[in-house]
Short mmCIF file of C-alpha atoms and ligand atoms in Angstrom, two decimals:
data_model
loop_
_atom_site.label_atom_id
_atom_site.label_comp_id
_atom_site.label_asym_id
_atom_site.label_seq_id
_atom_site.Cartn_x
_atom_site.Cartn_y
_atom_site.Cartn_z
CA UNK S 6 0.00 0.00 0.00
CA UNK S 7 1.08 3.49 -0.57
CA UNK S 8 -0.31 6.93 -0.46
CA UNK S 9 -2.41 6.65 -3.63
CA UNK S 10 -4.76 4.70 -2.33
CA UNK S 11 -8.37 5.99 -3.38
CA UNK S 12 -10.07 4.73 -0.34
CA UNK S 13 -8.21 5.99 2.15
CA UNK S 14 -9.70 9.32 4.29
CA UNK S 15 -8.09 11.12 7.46
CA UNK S 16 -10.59 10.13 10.52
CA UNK S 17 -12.00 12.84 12.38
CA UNK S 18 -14.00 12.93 15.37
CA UNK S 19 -16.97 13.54 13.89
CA UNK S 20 -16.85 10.66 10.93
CA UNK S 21 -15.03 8.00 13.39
CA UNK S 22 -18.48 6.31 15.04
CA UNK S 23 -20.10 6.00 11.38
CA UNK S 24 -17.12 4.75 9.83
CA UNK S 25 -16.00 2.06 12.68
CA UNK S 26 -19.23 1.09 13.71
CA UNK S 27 -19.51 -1.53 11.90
CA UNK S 28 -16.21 -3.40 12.79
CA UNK S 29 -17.04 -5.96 15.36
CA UNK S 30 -13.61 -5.53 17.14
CA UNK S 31 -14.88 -1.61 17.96
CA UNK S 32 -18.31 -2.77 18.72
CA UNK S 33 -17.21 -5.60 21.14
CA UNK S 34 -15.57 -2.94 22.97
CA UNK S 35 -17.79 0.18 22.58
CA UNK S 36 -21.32 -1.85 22.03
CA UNK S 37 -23.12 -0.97 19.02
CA UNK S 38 -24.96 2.43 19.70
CA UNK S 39 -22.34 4.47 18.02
CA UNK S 40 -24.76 7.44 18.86
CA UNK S 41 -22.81 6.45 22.85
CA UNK S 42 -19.59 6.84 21.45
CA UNK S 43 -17.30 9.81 22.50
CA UNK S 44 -14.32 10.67 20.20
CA UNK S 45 -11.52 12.62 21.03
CA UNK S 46 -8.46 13.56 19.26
CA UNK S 47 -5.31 13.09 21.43
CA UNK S 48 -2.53 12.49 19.39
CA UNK S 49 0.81 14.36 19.99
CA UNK S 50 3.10 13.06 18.56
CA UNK S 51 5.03 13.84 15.41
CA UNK S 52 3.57 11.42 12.73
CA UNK S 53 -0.02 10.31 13.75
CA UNK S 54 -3.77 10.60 14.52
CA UNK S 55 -4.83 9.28 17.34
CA UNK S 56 -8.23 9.05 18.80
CA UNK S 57 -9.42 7.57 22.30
CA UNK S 58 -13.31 6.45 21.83
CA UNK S 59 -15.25 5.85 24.83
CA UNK S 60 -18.66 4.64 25.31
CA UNK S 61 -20.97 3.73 28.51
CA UNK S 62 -19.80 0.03 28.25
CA UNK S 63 -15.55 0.29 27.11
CA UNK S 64 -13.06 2.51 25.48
CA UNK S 65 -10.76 1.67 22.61
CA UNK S 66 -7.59 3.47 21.03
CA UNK S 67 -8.11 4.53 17.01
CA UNK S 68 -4.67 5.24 15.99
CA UNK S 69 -4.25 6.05 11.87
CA UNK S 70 -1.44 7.38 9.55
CA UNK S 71 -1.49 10.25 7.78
CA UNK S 72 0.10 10.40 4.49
CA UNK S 73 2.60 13.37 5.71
CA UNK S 74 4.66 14.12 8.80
CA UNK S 75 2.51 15.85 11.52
CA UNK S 76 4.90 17.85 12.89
CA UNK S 77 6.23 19.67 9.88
CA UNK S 78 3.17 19.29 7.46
CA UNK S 79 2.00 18.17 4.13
CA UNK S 80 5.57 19.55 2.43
CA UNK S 81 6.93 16.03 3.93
CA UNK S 82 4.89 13.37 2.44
CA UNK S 83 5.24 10.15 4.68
CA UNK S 84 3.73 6.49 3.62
CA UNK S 85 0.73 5.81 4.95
CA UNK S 86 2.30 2.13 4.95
CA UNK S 87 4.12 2.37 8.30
CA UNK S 88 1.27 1.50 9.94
CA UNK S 89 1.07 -1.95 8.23
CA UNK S 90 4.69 -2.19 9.79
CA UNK S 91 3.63 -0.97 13.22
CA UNK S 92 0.91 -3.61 13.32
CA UNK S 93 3.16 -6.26 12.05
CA UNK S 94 5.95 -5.35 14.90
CA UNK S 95 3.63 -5.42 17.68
CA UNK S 96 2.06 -9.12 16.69
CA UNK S 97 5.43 -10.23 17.05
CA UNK S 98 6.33 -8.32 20.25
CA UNK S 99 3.26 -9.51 21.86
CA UNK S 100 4.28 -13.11 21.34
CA UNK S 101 8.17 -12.17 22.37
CA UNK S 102 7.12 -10.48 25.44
CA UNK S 103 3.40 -11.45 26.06
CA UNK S 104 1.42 -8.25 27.95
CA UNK S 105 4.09 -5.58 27.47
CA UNK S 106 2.13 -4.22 24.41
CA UNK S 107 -1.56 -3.35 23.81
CA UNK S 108 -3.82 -5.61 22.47
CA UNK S 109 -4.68 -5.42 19.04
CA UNK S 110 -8.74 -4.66 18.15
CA UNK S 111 -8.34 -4.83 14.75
CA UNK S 112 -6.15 -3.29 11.75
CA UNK S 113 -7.27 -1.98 8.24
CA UNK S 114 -4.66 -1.62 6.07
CA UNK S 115 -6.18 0.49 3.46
CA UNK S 116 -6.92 2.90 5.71
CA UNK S 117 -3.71 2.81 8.02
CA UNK S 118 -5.49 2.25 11.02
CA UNK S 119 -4.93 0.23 14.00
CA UNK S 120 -7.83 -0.43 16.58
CA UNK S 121 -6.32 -1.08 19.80
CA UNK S 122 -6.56 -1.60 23.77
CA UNK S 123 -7.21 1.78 25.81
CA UNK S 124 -4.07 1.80 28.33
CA UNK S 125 -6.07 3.18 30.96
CA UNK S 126 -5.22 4.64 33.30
CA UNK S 127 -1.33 5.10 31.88
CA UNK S 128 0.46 8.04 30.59
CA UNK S 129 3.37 8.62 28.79
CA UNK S 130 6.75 8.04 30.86
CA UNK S 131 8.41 10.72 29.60
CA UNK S 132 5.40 13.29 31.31
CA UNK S 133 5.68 11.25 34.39
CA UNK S 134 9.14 11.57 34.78
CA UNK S 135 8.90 15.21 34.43
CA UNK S 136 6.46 15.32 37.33
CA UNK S 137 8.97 12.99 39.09
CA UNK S 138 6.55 10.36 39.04
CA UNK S 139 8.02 7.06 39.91
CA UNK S 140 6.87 3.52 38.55
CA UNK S 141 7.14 0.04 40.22
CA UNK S 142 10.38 -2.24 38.16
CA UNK S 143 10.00 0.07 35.78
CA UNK S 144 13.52 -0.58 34.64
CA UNK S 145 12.93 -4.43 35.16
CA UNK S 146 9.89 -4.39 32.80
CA UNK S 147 12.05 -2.70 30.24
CA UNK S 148 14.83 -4.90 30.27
CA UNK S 149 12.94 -7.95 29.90
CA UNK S 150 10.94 -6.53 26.98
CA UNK S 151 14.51 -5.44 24.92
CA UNK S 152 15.90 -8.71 25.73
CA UNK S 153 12.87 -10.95 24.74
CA UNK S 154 12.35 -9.04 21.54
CA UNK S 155 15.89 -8.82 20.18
CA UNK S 156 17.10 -11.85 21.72
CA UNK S 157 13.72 -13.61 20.10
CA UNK S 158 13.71 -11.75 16.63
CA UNK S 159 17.18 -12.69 16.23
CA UNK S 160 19.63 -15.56 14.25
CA UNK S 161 20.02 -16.57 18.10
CA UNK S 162 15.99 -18.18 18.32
CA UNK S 163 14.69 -17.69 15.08
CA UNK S 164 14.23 -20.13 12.22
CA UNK S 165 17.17 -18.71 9.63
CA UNK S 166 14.39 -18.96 6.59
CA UNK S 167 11.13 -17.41 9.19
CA UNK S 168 13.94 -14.46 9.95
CA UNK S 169 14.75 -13.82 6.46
CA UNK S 170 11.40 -13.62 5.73
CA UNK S 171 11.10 -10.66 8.74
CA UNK S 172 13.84 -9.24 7.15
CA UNK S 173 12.51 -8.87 3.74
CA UNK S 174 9.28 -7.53 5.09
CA UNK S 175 10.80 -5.01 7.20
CA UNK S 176 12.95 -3.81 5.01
CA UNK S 177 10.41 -2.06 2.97
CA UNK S 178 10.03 0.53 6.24
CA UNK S 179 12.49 2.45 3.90
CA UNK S 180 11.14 5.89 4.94
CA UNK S 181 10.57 5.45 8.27
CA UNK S 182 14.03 4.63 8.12
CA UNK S 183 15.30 7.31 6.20
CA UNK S 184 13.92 9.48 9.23
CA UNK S 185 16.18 7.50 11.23
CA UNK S 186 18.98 7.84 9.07
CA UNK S 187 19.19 11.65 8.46
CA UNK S 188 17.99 12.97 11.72
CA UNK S 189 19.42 11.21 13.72
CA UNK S 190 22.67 10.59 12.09
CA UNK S 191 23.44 13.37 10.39
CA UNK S 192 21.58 16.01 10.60
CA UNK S 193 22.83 17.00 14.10
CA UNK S 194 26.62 17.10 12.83
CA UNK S 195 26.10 19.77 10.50
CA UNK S 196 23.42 22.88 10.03
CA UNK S 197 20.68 20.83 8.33
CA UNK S 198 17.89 22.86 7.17
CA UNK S 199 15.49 21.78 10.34
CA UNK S 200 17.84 21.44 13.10
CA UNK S 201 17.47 24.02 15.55
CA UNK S 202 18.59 24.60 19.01
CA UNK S 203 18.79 26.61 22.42
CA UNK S 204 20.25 29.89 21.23
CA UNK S 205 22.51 31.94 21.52
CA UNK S 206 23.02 29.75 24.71
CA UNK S 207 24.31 27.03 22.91
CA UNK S 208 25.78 28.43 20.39
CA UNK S 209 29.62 27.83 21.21
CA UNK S 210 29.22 24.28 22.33
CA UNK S 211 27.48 23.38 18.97
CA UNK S 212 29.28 24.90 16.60
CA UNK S 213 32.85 22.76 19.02
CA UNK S 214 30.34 19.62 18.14
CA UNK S 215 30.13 20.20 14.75
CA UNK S 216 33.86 20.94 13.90
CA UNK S 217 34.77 17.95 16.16
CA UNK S 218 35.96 15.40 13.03
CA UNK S 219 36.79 12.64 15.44
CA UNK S 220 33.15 12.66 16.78
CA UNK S 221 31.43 12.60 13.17
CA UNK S 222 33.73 9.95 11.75
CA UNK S 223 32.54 7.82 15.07
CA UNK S 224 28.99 8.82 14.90
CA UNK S 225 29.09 7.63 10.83
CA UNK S 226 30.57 3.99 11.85
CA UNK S 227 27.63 3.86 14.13
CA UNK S 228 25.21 4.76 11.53
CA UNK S 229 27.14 2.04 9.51
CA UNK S 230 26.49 -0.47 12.14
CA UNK S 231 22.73 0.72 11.68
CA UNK S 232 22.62 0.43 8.70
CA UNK S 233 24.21 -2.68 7.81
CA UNK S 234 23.98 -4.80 10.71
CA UNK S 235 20.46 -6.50 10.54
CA UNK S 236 20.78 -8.68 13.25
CA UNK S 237 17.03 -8.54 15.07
CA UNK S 238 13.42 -7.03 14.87
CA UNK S 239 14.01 -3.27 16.65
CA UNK S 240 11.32 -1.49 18.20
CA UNK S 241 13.04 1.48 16.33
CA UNK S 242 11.86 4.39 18.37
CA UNK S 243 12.41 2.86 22.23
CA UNK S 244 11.78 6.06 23.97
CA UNK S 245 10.23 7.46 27.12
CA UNK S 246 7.51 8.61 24.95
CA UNK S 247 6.86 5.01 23.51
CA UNK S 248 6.52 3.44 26.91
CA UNK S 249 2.94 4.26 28.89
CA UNK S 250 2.84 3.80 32.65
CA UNK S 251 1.07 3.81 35.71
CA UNK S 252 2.19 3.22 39.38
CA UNK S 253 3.17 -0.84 38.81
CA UNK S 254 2.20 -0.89 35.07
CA UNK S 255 4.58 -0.77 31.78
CA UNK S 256 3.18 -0.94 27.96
CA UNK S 257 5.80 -0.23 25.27
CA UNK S 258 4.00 1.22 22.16
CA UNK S 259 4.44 2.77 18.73
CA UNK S 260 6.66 0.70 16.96
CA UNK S 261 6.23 1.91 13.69
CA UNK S 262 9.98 2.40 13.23
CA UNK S 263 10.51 -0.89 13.50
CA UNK S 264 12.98 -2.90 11.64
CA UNK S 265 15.84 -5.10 11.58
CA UNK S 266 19.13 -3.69 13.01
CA UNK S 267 21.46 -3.72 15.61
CA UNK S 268 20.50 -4.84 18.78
CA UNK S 269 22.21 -1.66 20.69
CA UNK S 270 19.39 0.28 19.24
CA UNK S 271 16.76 -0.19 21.01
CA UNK S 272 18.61 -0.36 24.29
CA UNK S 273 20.63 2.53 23.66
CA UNK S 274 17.84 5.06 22.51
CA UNK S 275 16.20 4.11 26.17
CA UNK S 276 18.82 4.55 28.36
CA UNK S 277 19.39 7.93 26.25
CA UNK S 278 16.24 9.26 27.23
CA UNK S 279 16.20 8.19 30.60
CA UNK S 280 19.31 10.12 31.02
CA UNK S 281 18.01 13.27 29.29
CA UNK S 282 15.64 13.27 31.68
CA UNK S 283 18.08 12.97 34.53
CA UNK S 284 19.89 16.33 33.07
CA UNK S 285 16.24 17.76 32.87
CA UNK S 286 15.35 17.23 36.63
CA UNK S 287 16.89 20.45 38.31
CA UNK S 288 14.71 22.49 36.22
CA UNK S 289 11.59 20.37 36.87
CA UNK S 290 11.93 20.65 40.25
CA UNK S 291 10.37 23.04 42.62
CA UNK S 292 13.52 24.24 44.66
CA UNK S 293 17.19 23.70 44.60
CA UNK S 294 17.95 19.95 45.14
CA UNK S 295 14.23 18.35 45.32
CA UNK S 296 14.86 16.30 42.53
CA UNK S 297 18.15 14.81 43.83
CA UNK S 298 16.67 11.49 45.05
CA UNK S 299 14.23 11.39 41.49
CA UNK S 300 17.74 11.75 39.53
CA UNK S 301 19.24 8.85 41.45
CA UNK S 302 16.29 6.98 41.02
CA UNK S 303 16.37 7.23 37.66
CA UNK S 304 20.17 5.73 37.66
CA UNK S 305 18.48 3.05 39.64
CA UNK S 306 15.69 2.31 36.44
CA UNK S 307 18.95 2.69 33.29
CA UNK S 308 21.15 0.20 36.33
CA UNK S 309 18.17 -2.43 36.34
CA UNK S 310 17.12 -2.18 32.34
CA UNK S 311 20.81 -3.16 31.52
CA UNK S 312 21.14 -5.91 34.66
CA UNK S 313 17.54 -7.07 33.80
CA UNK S 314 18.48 -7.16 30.05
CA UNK S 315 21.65 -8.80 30.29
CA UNK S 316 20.21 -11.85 32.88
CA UNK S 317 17.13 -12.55 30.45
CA UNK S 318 19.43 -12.45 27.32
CA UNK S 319 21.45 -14.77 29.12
CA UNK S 320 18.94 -17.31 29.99
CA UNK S 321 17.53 -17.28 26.39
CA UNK S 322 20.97 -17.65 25.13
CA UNK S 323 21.26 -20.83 27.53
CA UNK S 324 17.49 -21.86 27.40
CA UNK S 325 16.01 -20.79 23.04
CA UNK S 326 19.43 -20.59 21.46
CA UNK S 327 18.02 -22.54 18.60
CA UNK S 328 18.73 -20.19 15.45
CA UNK S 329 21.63 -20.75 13.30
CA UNK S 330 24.19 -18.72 15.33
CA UNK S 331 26.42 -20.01 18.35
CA UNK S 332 25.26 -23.62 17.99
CA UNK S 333 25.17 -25.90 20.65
CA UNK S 334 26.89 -27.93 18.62
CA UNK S 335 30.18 -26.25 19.02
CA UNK S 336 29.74 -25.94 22.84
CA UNK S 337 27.27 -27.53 24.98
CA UNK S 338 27.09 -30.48 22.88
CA UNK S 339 31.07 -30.73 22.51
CA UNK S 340 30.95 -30.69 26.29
CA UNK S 341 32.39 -27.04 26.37
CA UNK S 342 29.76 -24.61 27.99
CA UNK S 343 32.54 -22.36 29.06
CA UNK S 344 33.11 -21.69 25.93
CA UNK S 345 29.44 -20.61 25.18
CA UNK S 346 29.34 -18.36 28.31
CA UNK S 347 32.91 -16.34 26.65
CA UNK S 348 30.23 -16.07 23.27
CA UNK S 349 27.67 -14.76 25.45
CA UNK S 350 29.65 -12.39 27.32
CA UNK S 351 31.14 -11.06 24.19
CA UNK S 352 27.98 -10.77 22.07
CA UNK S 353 26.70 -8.82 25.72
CA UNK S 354 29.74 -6.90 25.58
CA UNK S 355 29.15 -5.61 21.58
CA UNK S 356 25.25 -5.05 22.38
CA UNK S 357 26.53 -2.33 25.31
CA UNK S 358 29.47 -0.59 23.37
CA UNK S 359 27.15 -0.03 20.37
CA UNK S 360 24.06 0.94 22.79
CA UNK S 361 27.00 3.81 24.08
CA UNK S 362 27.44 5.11 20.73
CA UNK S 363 23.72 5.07 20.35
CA UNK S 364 22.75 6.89 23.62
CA UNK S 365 25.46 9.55 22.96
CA UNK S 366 23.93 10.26 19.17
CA UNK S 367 20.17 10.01 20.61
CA UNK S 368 21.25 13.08 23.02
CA UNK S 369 22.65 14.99 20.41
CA UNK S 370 19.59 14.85 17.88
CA UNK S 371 16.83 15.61 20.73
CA UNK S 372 19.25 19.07 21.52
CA UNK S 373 20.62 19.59 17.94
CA UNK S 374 18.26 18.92 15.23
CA UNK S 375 14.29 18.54 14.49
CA UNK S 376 12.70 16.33 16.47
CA UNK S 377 12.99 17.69 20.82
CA UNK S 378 12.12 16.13 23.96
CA UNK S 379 9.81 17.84 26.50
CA UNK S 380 12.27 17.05 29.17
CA UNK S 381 14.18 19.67 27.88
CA UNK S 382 11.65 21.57 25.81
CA UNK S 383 9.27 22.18 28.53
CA UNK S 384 11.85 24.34 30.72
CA UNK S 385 10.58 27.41 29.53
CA UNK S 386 13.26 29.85 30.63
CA UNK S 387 16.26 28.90 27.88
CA UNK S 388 18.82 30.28 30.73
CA UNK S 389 17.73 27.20 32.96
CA UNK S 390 17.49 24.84 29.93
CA UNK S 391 20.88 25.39 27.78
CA UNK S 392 23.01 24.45 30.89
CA UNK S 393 20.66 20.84 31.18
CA UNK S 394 21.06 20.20 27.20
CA UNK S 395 25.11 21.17 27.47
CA UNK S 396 25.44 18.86 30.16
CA UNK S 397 23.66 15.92 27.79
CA UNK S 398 25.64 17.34 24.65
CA UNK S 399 29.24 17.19 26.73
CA UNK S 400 27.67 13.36 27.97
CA UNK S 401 26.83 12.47 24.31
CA UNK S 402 30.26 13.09 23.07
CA UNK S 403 31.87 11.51 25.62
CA UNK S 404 29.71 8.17 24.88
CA UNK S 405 30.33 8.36 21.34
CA UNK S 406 33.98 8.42 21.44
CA UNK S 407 34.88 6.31 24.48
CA UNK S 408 32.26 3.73 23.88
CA UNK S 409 34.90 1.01 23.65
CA UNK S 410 36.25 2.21 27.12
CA UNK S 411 33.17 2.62 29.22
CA UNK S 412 32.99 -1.15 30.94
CA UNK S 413 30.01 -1.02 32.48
CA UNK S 414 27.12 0.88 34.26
CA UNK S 415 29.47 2.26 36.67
CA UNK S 416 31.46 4.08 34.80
CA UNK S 417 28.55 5.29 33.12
CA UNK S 418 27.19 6.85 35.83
CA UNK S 419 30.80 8.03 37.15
CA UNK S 420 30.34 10.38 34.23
CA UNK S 421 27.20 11.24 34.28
CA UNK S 422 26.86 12.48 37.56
CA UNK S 423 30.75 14.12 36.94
CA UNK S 424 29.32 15.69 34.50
CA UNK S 425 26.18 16.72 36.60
CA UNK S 426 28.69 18.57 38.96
CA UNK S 427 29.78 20.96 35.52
CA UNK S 428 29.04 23.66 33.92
CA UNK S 429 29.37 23.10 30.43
CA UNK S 430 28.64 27.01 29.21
C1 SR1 A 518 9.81 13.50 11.67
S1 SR1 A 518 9.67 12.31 12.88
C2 SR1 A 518 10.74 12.76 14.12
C3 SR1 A 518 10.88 11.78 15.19
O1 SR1 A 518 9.62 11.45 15.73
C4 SR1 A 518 9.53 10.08 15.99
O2 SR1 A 518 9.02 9.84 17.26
C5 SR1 A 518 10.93 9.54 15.83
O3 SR1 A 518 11.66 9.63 17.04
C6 SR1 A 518 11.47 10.45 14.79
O4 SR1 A 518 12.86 10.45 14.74
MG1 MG A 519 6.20 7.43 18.08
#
């Protein structure tokens, strides 16, 4: 499908009850009356409609493409076809990681919609962390769910001729990827046309970033190992605004990015965010140093996504390593499982130095070029923000170019909160 389709019309809330009454997924949920049915438009995002529909009896999610880029207009055309992609990745995550992803209601693909559970009563991490909101194993729940999907989408578990398959769908998300590709790879490193940052503020620092040959030749082999290293099924877009929460709940959503890459992805783009959001705090707070315990907290959730990740990778790898990579055969079944555990702590070891490179670029485009991050955007006074973004800037370059030398979570942090203690103006 593509965006000539003749069918295909924008939903709005006043056509939405006529034209989805009559699928039985909406009615099951909603009952029948669509005269009950309450529509409203919520979608903020930077691609999508989406509608929450509630009636006496249920509520249901209405989320559909439109055949442009929301944030910037109809000058940026967009195929309606990643929602065919979206619905595809989130049948497979909900049988990688069963219950971490809402329940499909039903999907047209002429009209890029998806009907889907209401997560009620969640909201969006990324506004809870602002509030300083916290959320029960948040970082467990997130962990398990990168783990389980790459470790499951993978060579590792997957049949070699049911992955190639994957592959070959997924690699028609060529636009959606193409997003990926230039804003977040490039774009930043130079004055594209739609970057734009904190200025004059930042002014100094980003025109240091943008000289700095060392950091673009290392930010180009990562976008090499994106590009060319199709090793799993990736979320795409892993996020704090593509995870919903409540107290002791955690849905990952809006995977329309998704395709097959490098397993540091995913993991990387997450820890990313939850460390913008740790630069962010300060300004959220609502006097000097009431967000100090939040911050550390929020070490505590990027600590327990990696630990969490890296135990449930390792028990697939000992438990589903069925695929055509690593086989038994050359370990377990030659009677040599130490051997296997030095593979496992290696592949481990590759997933975290490319999620470094990742996390350092994924700071650098949310600061630097189109697409921002309330963290930072919502600090209204750009005095209090530019110091926040530097700090994540200085941290992004840092990542980028040491990647190879930062061990562990430790020194991670060692540099984080160093970095913390700075001003980078
Ligand atoms: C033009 S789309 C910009 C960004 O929004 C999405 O959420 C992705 O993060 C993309 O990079
Ligand atoms: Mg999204």
């Amino acid at each position: 499908m593509d965006n000539r389709s003749d069918t295909y019309a924008p939903l709005t809330v006043e056509t939405l009850p006529q034209r989805l009454g009559s699928i039985d997924g909406a009615r099951s949920k909603l009952g029948a009356t669509t005269e009950n049915w309450k529509t409203r438009e919520v979608g903020d995002g930077n691609l999508n409609l989406v509608f929450i529909v509630e009636s006496p009896v249920g509520s249901i999610v209405v989320k559909q493409a439109l055949p442009y880029v929301r944030l910037v207009g109809d000058s940026w055309p967009l195929p309606l076809k990643r929602a065919f992609f979206e619905y595809h990745a989130l049948t497979r995550q909900a049988a990688r990681d069963p219950g971490r992803v809402p329940e499909i209601v039903h999907f047209d693909e002429e009209q890029a919609l998806i009907v889907m559970e209401h997560l009620t009563p969640h909201v969006i991490l990324r506004n809870r962390l602002i509030n300083g909101q916290k959320t029960d194993n948040l970082g467990q729940h997130l962990g398990r769910f990168c783990a389980r999907t790459l470790f499951r989408g993978s060579d590792l578990h997957l049949k070699a001729a049911d992955r190639k398959r994957d592959l070959a769908l997924f690699a028609d998300n060529v636009e959606l990827c193409d997003i990926t590709e230039n804003l977040v790879f490039t774009d930043p490193y130079f004055e594209a046309e739609m970057n734009r940052h904190t200025t004059p503020q930042l002014d100094l620092l980003v025109a240091r970033l943008r000289a700095d040959m060392s950091l673009k030749v290392e930010v180009q082999h990562m976008k090499r190992i994106f590009c060319s290293n199709a090793e799993t099924l990736l979320h795409g877009d892993l996020h704090t605004g593509s995870v919903m929460v409540t107290d002791t709940d955690v849905k990952v959503i809006d995977p329309e990015f998704a395709f097959y890459g490098p397993m540091g992805f995913d993991v990387g783009m997450l820890i990313s965010n939850f460390l913008m959001s740790y630069y962010s705090q300060p300004a959220h707070g609502d006097s000097p140093g009431s967000r100090d315990a939040f911050q550390e907290w929020i070490l505590s959730q990027i600590a327990d996504v990696w630990s969490t990740f890296a135990e449930e990778f390792a028990t697939l790898w000992r438990t589903e390593r069925n695929g055509i990579l690593y086989s038994a055969d050359l370990y377990e079944r030659q009677n040599d499982p130490i051997a296997s555990e030095n593979a496992l702590n290696q592949v481990l070891h590759q997933i975290w130095t490319d999620a470094m490179g990742i996390c350092g670029i994924e700071m650098h485009r949310r600061i630097l070029g189109l697409a921002h991050n309330a963290d930072f955007e919502d600090i209204e006074d750009p005095d209090v923000r530019a110091p926040c973004e530097a700090r994540a800037l200085v941290l992004g370059r840092q990542l980028v170019l040491n990647r190879h030398k930062i061990v562990g979570i430790g020194q991670l942090f060692d540099l984080t909160r160093h970095i913390h203690q700075e001003d980078m103006l």
